[in-house]
PDB file of C-alpha atoms and ligand atoms in Angstrom:
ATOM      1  CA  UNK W 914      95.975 119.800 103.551  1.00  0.00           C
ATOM      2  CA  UNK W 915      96.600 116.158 103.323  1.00  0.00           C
ATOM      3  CA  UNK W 916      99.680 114.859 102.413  1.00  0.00           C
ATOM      4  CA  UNK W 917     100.054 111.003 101.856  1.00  0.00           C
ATOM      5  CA  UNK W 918     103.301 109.336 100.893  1.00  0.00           C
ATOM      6  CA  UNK W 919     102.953 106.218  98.969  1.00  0.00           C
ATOM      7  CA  UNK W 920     106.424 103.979  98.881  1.00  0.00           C
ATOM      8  CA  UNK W 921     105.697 101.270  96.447  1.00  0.00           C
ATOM      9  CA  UNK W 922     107.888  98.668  96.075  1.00  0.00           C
ATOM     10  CA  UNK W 923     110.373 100.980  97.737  1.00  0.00           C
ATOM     11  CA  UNK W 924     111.908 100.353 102.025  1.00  0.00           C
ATOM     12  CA  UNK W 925     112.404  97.999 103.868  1.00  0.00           C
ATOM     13  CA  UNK W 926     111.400  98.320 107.283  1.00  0.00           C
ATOM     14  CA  UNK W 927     114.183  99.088 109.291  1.00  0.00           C
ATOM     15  CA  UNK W 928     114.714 102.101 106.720  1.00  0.00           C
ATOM     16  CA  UNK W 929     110.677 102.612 107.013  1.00  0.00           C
ATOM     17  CA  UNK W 930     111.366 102.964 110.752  1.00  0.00           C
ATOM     18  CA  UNK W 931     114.564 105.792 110.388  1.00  0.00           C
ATOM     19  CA  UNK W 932     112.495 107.436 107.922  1.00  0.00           C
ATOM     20  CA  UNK W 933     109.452 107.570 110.037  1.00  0.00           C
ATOM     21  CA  UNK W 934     112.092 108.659 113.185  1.00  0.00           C
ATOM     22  CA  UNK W 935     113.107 111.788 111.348  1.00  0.00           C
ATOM     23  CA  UNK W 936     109.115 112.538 110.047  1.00  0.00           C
ATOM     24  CA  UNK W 937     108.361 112.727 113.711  1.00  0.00           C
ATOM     25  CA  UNK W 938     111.106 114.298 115.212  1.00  0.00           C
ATOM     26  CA  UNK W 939     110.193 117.167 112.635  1.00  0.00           C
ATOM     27  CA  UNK W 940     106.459 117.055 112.630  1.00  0.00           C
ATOM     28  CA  UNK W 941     106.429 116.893 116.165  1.00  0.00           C
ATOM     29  CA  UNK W 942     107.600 121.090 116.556  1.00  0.00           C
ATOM     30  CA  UNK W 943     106.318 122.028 112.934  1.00  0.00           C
ATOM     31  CA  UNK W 944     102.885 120.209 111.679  1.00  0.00           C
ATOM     32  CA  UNK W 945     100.245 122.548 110.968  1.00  0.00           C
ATOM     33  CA  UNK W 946      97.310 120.934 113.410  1.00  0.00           C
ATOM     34  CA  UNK W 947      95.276 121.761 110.209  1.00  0.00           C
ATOM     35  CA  UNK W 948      97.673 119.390 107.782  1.00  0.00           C
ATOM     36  CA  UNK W 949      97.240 115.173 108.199  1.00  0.00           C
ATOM     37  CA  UNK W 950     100.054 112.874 106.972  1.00  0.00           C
ATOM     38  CA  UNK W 951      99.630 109.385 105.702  1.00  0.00           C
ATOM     39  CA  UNK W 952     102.050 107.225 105.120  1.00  0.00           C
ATOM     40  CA  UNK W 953     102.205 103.599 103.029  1.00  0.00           C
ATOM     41  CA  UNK W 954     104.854 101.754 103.399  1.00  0.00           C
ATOM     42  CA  UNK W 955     105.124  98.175 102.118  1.00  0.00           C
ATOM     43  CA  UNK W 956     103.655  95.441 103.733  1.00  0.00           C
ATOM     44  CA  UNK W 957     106.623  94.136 105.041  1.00  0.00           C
ATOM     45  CA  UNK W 958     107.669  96.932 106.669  1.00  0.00           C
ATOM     46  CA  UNK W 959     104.439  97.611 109.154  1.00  0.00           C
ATOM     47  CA  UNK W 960     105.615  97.227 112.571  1.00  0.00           C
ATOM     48  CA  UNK W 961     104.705  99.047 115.732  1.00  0.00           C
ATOM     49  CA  UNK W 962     104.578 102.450 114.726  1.00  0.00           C
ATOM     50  CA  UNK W 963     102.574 104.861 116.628  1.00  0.00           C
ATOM     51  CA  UNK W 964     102.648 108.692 116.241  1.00  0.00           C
ATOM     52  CA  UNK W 965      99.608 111.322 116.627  1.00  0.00           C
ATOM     53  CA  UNK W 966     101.617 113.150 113.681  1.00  0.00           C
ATOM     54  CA  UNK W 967     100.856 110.300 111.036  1.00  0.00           C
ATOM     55  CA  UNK W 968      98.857 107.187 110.095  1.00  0.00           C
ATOM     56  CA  UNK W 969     100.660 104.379 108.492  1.00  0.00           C
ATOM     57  CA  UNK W 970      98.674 102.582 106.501  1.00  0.00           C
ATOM     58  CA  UNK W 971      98.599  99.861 103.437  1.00  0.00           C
ATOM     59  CA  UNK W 972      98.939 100.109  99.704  1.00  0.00           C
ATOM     60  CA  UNK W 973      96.596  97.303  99.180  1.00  0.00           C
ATOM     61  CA  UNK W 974      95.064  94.165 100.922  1.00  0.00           C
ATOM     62  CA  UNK W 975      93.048  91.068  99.869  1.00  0.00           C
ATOM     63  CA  UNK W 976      89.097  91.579 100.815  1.00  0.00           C
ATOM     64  CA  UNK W 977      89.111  89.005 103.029  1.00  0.00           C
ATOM     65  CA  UNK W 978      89.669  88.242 106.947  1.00  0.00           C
ATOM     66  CA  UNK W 979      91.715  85.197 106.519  1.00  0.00           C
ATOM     67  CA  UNK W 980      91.847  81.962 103.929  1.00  0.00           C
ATOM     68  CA  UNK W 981      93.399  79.904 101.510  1.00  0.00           C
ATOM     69  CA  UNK W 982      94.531  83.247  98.742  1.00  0.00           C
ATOM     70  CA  UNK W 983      98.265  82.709  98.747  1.00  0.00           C
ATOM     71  CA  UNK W 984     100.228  85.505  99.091  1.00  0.00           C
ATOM     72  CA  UNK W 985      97.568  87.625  99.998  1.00  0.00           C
ATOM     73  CA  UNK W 986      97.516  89.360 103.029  1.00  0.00           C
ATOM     74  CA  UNK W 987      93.955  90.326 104.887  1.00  0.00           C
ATOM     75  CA  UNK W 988      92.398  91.319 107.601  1.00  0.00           C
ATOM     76  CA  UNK W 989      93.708  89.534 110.147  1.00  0.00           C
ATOM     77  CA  UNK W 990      97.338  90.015 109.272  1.00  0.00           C
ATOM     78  CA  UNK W 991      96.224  93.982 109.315  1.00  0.00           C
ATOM     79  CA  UNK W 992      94.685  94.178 112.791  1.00  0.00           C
ATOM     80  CA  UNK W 993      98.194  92.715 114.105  1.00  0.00           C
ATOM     81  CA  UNK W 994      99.705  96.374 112.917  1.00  0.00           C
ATOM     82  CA  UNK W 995      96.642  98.400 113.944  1.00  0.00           C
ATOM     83  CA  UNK W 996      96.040  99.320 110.356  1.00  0.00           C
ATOM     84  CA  UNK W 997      92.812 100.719 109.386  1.00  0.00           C
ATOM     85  CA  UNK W 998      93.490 103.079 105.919  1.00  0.00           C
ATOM     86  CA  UNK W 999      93.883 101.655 102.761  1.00  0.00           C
ATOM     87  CA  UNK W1000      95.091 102.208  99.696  1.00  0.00           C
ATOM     88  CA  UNK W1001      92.143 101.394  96.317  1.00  0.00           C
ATOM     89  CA  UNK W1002      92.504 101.445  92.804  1.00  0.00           C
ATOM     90  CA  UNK W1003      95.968 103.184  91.979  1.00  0.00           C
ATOM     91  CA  UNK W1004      96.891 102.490  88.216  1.00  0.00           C
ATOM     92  CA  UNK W1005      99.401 100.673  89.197  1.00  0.00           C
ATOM     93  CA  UNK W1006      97.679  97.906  90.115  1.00  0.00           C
ATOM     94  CA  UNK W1007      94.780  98.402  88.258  1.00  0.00           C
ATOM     95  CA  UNK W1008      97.354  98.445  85.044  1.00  0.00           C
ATOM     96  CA  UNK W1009     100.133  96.258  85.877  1.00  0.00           C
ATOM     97  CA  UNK W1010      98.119  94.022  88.509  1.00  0.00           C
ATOM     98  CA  UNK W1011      95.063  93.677  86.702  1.00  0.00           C
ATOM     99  CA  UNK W1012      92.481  94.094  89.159  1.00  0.00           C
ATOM    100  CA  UNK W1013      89.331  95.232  87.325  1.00  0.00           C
ATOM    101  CA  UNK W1014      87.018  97.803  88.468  1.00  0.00           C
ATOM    102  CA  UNK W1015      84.837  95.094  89.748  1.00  0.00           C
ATOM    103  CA  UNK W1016      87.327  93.646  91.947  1.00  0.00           C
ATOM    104  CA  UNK W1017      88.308  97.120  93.050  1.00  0.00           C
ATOM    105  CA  UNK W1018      84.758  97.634  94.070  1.00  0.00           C
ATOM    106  CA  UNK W1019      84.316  94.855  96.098  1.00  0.00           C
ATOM    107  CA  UNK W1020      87.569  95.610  98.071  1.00  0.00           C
ATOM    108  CA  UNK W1021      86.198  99.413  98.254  1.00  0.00           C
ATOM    109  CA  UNK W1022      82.802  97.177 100.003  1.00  0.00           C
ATOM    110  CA  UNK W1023      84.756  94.880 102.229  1.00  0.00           C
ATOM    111  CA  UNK W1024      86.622  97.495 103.725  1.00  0.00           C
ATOM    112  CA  UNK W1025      84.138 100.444 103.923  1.00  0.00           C
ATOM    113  CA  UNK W1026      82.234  97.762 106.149  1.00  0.00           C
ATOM    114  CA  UNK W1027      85.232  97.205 108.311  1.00  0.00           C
ATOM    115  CA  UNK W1028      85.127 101.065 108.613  1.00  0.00           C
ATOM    116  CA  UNK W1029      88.413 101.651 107.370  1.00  0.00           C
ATOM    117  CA  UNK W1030      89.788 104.901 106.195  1.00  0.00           C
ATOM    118  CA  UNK W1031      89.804 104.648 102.064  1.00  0.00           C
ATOM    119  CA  UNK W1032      91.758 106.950 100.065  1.00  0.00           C
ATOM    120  CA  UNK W1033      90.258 105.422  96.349  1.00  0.00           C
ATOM    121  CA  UNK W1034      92.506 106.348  93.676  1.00  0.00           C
ATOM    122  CA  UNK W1035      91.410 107.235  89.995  1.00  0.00           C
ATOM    123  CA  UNK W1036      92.989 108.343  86.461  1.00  0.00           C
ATOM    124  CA  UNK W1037      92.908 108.838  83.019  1.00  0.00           C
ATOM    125  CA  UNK W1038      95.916 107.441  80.564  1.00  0.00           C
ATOM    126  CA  UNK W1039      97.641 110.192  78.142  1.00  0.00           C
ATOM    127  CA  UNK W1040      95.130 108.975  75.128  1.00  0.00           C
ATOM    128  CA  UNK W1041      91.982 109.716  77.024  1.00  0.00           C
ATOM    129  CA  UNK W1042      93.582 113.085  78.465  1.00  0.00           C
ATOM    130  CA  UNK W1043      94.382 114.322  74.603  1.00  0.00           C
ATOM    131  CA  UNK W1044      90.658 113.312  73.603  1.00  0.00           C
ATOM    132  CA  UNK W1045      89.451 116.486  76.028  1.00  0.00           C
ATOM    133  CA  UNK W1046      87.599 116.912  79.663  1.00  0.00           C
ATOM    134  CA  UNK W1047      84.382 115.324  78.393  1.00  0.00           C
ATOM    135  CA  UNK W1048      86.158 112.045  77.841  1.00  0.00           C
ATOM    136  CA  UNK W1049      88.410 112.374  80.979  1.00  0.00           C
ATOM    137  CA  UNK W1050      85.081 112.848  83.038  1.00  0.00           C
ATOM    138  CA  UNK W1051      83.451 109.833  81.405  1.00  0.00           C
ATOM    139  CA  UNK W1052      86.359 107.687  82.452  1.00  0.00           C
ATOM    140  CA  UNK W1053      86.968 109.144  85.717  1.00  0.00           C
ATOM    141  CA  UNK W1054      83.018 108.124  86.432  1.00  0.00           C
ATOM    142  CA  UNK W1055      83.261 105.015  84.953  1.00  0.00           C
ATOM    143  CA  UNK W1056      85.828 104.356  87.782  1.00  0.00           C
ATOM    144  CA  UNK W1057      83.417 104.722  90.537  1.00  0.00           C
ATOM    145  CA  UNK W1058      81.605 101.892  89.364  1.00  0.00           C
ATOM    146  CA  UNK W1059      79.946  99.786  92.200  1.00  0.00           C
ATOM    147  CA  UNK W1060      81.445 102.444  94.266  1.00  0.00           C
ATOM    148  CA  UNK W1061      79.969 103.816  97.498  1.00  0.00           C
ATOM    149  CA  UNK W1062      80.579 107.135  97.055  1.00  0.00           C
ATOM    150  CA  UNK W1063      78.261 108.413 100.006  1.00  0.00           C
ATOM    151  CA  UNK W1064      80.697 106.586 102.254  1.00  0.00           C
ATOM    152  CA  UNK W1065      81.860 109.367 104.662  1.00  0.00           C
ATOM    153  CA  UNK W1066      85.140 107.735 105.546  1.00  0.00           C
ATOM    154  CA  UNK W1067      87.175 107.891 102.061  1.00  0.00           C
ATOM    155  CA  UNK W1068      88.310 110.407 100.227  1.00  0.00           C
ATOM    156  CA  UNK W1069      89.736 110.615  96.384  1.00  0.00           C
ATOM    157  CA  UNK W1070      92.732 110.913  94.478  1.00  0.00           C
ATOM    158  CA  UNK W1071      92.757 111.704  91.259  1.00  0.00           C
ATOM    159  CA  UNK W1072      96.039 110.345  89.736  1.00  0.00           C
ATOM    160  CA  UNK W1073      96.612 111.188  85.635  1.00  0.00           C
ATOM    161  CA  UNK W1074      98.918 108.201  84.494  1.00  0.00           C
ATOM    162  CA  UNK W1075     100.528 110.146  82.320  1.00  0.00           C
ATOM    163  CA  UNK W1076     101.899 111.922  85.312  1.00  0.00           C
ATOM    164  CA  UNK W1077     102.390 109.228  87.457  1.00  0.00           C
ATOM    165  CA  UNK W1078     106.636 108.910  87.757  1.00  0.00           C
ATOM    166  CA  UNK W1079     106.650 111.096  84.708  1.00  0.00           C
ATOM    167  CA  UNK W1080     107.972 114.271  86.635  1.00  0.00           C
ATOM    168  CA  UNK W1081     105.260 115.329  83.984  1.00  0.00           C
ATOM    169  CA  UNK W1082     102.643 117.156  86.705  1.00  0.00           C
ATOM    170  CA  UNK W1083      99.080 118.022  85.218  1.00  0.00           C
ATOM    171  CA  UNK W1084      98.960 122.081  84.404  1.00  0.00           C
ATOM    172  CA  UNK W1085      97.087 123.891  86.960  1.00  0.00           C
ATOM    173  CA  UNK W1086      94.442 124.353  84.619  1.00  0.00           C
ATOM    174  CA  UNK W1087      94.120 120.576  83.822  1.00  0.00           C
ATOM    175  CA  UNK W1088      94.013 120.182  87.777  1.00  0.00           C
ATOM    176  CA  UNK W1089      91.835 122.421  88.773  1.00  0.00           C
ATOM    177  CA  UNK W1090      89.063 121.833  86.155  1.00  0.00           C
ATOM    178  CA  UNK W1091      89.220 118.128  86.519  1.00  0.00           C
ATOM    179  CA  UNK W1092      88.603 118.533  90.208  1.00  0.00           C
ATOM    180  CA  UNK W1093      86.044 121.146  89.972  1.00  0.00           C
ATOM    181  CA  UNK W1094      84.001 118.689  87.880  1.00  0.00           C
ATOM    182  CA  UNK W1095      85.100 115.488  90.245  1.00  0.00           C
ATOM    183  CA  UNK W1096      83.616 117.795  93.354  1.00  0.00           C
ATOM    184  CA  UNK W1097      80.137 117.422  91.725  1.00  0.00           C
ATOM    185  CA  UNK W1098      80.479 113.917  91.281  1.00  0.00           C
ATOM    186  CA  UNK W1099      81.823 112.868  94.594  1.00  0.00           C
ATOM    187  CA  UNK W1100      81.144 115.303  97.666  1.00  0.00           C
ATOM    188  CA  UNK W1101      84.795 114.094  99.205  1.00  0.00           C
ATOM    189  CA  UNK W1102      88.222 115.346  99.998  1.00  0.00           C
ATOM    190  CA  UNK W1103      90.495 115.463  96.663  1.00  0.00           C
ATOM    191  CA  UNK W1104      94.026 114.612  96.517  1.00  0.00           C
ATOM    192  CA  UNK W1105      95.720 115.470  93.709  1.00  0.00           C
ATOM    193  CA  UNK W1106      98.997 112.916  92.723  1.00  0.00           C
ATOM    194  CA  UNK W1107     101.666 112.485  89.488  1.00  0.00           C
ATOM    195  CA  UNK W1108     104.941 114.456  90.007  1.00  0.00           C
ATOM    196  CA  UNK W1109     104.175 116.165  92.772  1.00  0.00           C
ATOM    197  CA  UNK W1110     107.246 117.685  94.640  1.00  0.00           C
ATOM    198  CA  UNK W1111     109.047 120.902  96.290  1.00  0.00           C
ATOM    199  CA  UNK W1112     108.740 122.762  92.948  1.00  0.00           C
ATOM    200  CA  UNK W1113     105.134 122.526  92.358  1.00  0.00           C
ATOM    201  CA  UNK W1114     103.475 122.160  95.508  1.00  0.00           C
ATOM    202  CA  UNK W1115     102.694 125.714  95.942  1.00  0.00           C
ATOM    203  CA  UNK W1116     101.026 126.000  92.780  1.00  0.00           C
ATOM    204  CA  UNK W1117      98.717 122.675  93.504  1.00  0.00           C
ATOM    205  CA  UNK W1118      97.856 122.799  96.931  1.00  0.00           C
ATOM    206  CA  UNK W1119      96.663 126.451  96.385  1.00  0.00           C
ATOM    207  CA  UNK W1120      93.986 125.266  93.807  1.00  0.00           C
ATOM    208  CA  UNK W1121      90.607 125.364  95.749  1.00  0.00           C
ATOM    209  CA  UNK W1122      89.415 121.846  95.517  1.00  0.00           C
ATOM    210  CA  UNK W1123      92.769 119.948  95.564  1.00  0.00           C
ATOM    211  CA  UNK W1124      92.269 119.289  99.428  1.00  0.00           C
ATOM    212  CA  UNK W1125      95.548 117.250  99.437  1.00  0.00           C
ATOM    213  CA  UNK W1126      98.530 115.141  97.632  1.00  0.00           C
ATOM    214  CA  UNK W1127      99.124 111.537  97.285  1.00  0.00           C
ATOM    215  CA  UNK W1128     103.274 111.453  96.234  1.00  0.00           C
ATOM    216  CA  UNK W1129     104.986 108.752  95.147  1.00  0.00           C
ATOM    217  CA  UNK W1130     108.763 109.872  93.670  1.00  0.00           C
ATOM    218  CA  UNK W1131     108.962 112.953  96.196  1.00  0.00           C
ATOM    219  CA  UNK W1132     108.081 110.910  99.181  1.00  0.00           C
ATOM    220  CA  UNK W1133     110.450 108.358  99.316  1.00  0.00           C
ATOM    221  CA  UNK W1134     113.179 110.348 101.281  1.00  0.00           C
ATOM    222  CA  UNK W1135     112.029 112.287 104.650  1.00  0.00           C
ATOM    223  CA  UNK W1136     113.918 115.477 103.689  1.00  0.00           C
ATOM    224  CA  UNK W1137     111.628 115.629  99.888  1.00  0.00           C
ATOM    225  CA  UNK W1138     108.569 114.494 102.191  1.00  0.00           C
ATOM    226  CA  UNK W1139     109.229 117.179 104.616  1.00  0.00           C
ATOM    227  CA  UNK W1140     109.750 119.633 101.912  1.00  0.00           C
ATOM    228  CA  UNK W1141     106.463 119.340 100.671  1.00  0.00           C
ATOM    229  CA  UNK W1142     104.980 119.010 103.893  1.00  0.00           C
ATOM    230  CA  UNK W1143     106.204 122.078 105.440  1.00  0.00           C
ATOM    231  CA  UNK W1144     106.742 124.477 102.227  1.00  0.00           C
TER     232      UNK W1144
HETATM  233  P1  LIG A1205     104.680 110.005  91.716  1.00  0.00           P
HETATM  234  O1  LIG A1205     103.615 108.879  92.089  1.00  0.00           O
HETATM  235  O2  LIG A1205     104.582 111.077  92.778  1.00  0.00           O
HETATM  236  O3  LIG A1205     105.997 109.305  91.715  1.00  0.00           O
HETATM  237  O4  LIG A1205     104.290 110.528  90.369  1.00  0.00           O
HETATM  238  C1  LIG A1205     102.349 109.203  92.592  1.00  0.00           C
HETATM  239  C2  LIG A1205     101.529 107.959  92.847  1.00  0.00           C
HETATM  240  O5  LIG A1205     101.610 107.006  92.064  1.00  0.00           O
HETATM  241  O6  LIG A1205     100.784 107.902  93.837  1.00  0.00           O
END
């Protein structure tokens, strides 16, 4: 399984680096060699970080090596932090930032060429969900617009809005046919993320194609990380 833990707007980084103390103090005697962690802190808190248990890496970053984009931060400032996995298309910023798909795809270019590890995230809002699969498919596909999706080094997360923060979690039904239809779209691992935490992990990561989590809420303190990690 995969487990990544986005942070958002949350940390700083001197509580990024206690957090990341007691990840690795307990990964180090209990990781399954078969589970991979990911962590994303925010940008200000990368720092010198290096653990064969996890890979820190960013929530976004401008498609760029360096330039006049102010307050953007590219590749440059990345390579200074050894970062090489990135964050694409969550709803957040696709919703609140307004980066259109076309935007989205040319960061998904720039950085597949740099060879970075890509975890590209995709969902359907609450009004596309209640309209049935068929219209939650065409959506989800419409997201991988200009899209390499033969790339081997990214992988997917499907995200529902409507359970993004909600502590509303997709059923297992709605989770496990969304990804069976994703897995013939896009022959790549499939992360699962909205509300996911102690109480339903179980249940999700035992659905066949959900090949990992992306949590947001649940990951924010090491013990609710860990909880999910090791359950
Ligand atoms: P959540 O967020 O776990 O708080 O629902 C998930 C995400 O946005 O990646």
């Amino acid at each position: 399984m995969i487990y990544a833990a986005n942070f958002k707007t949350n940390h700083t980084r001197q509580s990024t680096r206690e957090y990341l103390g007691k990840l690795q103090a307990k990964l180090l005697l209990e990781l399954n060699p078969n589970d991979k962690i990911y962590i994303f802190p925010p940008l200000t808190a990368l720092d010198e970080y290096s653990s064969s248990d996890f890979t820190v890496g960013v929530q976004n970053a401008y498609p760029v090596e360096k330039g006049a984009f102010t307050g953007e931060v590219g590749l440059e400032q990345l390579a200074e932090f050894n970062i090489n996995t990135i964050l694409i298309g969550h709803s957040e910023r696709r919703d609140i930032l307004g980066e259109s798909q076309e935007q989205i795809a040319k960061k998904f270019a720039f950085f597949k060429e740099q060879g970075f590890k890509i975890i590209y995230c995709i969902g359907e809002s609450l009004e596309i969900r209640e309209q049935g699969i068929e219209s939650v498919m065409e959506h989800l596909i419409s997201q991988f617009d200009g899209i390499d999706t033969t790339y081997e080094n990214f992988m997917v997360a499907y995200e529902p809005i409507w359970a993004i923060g909600t502590g509303r979690t997709a059923s297992v039904e709605e989770i496990t046919q969304t990804h069976n239809e994703l897995k013939k779209v896009v022959d790549r691992p499939l992360l699962y993320g909205g509300s996911v935490k102690g109480a339903n992990i179980a249940q999700i990561s035992a659905i066949e194609n959900v090949n990992g989590v992306l949590v947001g809420g649940a990951s924010l303190n090491p013990e609710s990380f860990l909880e999910l990690v090791l359950h």
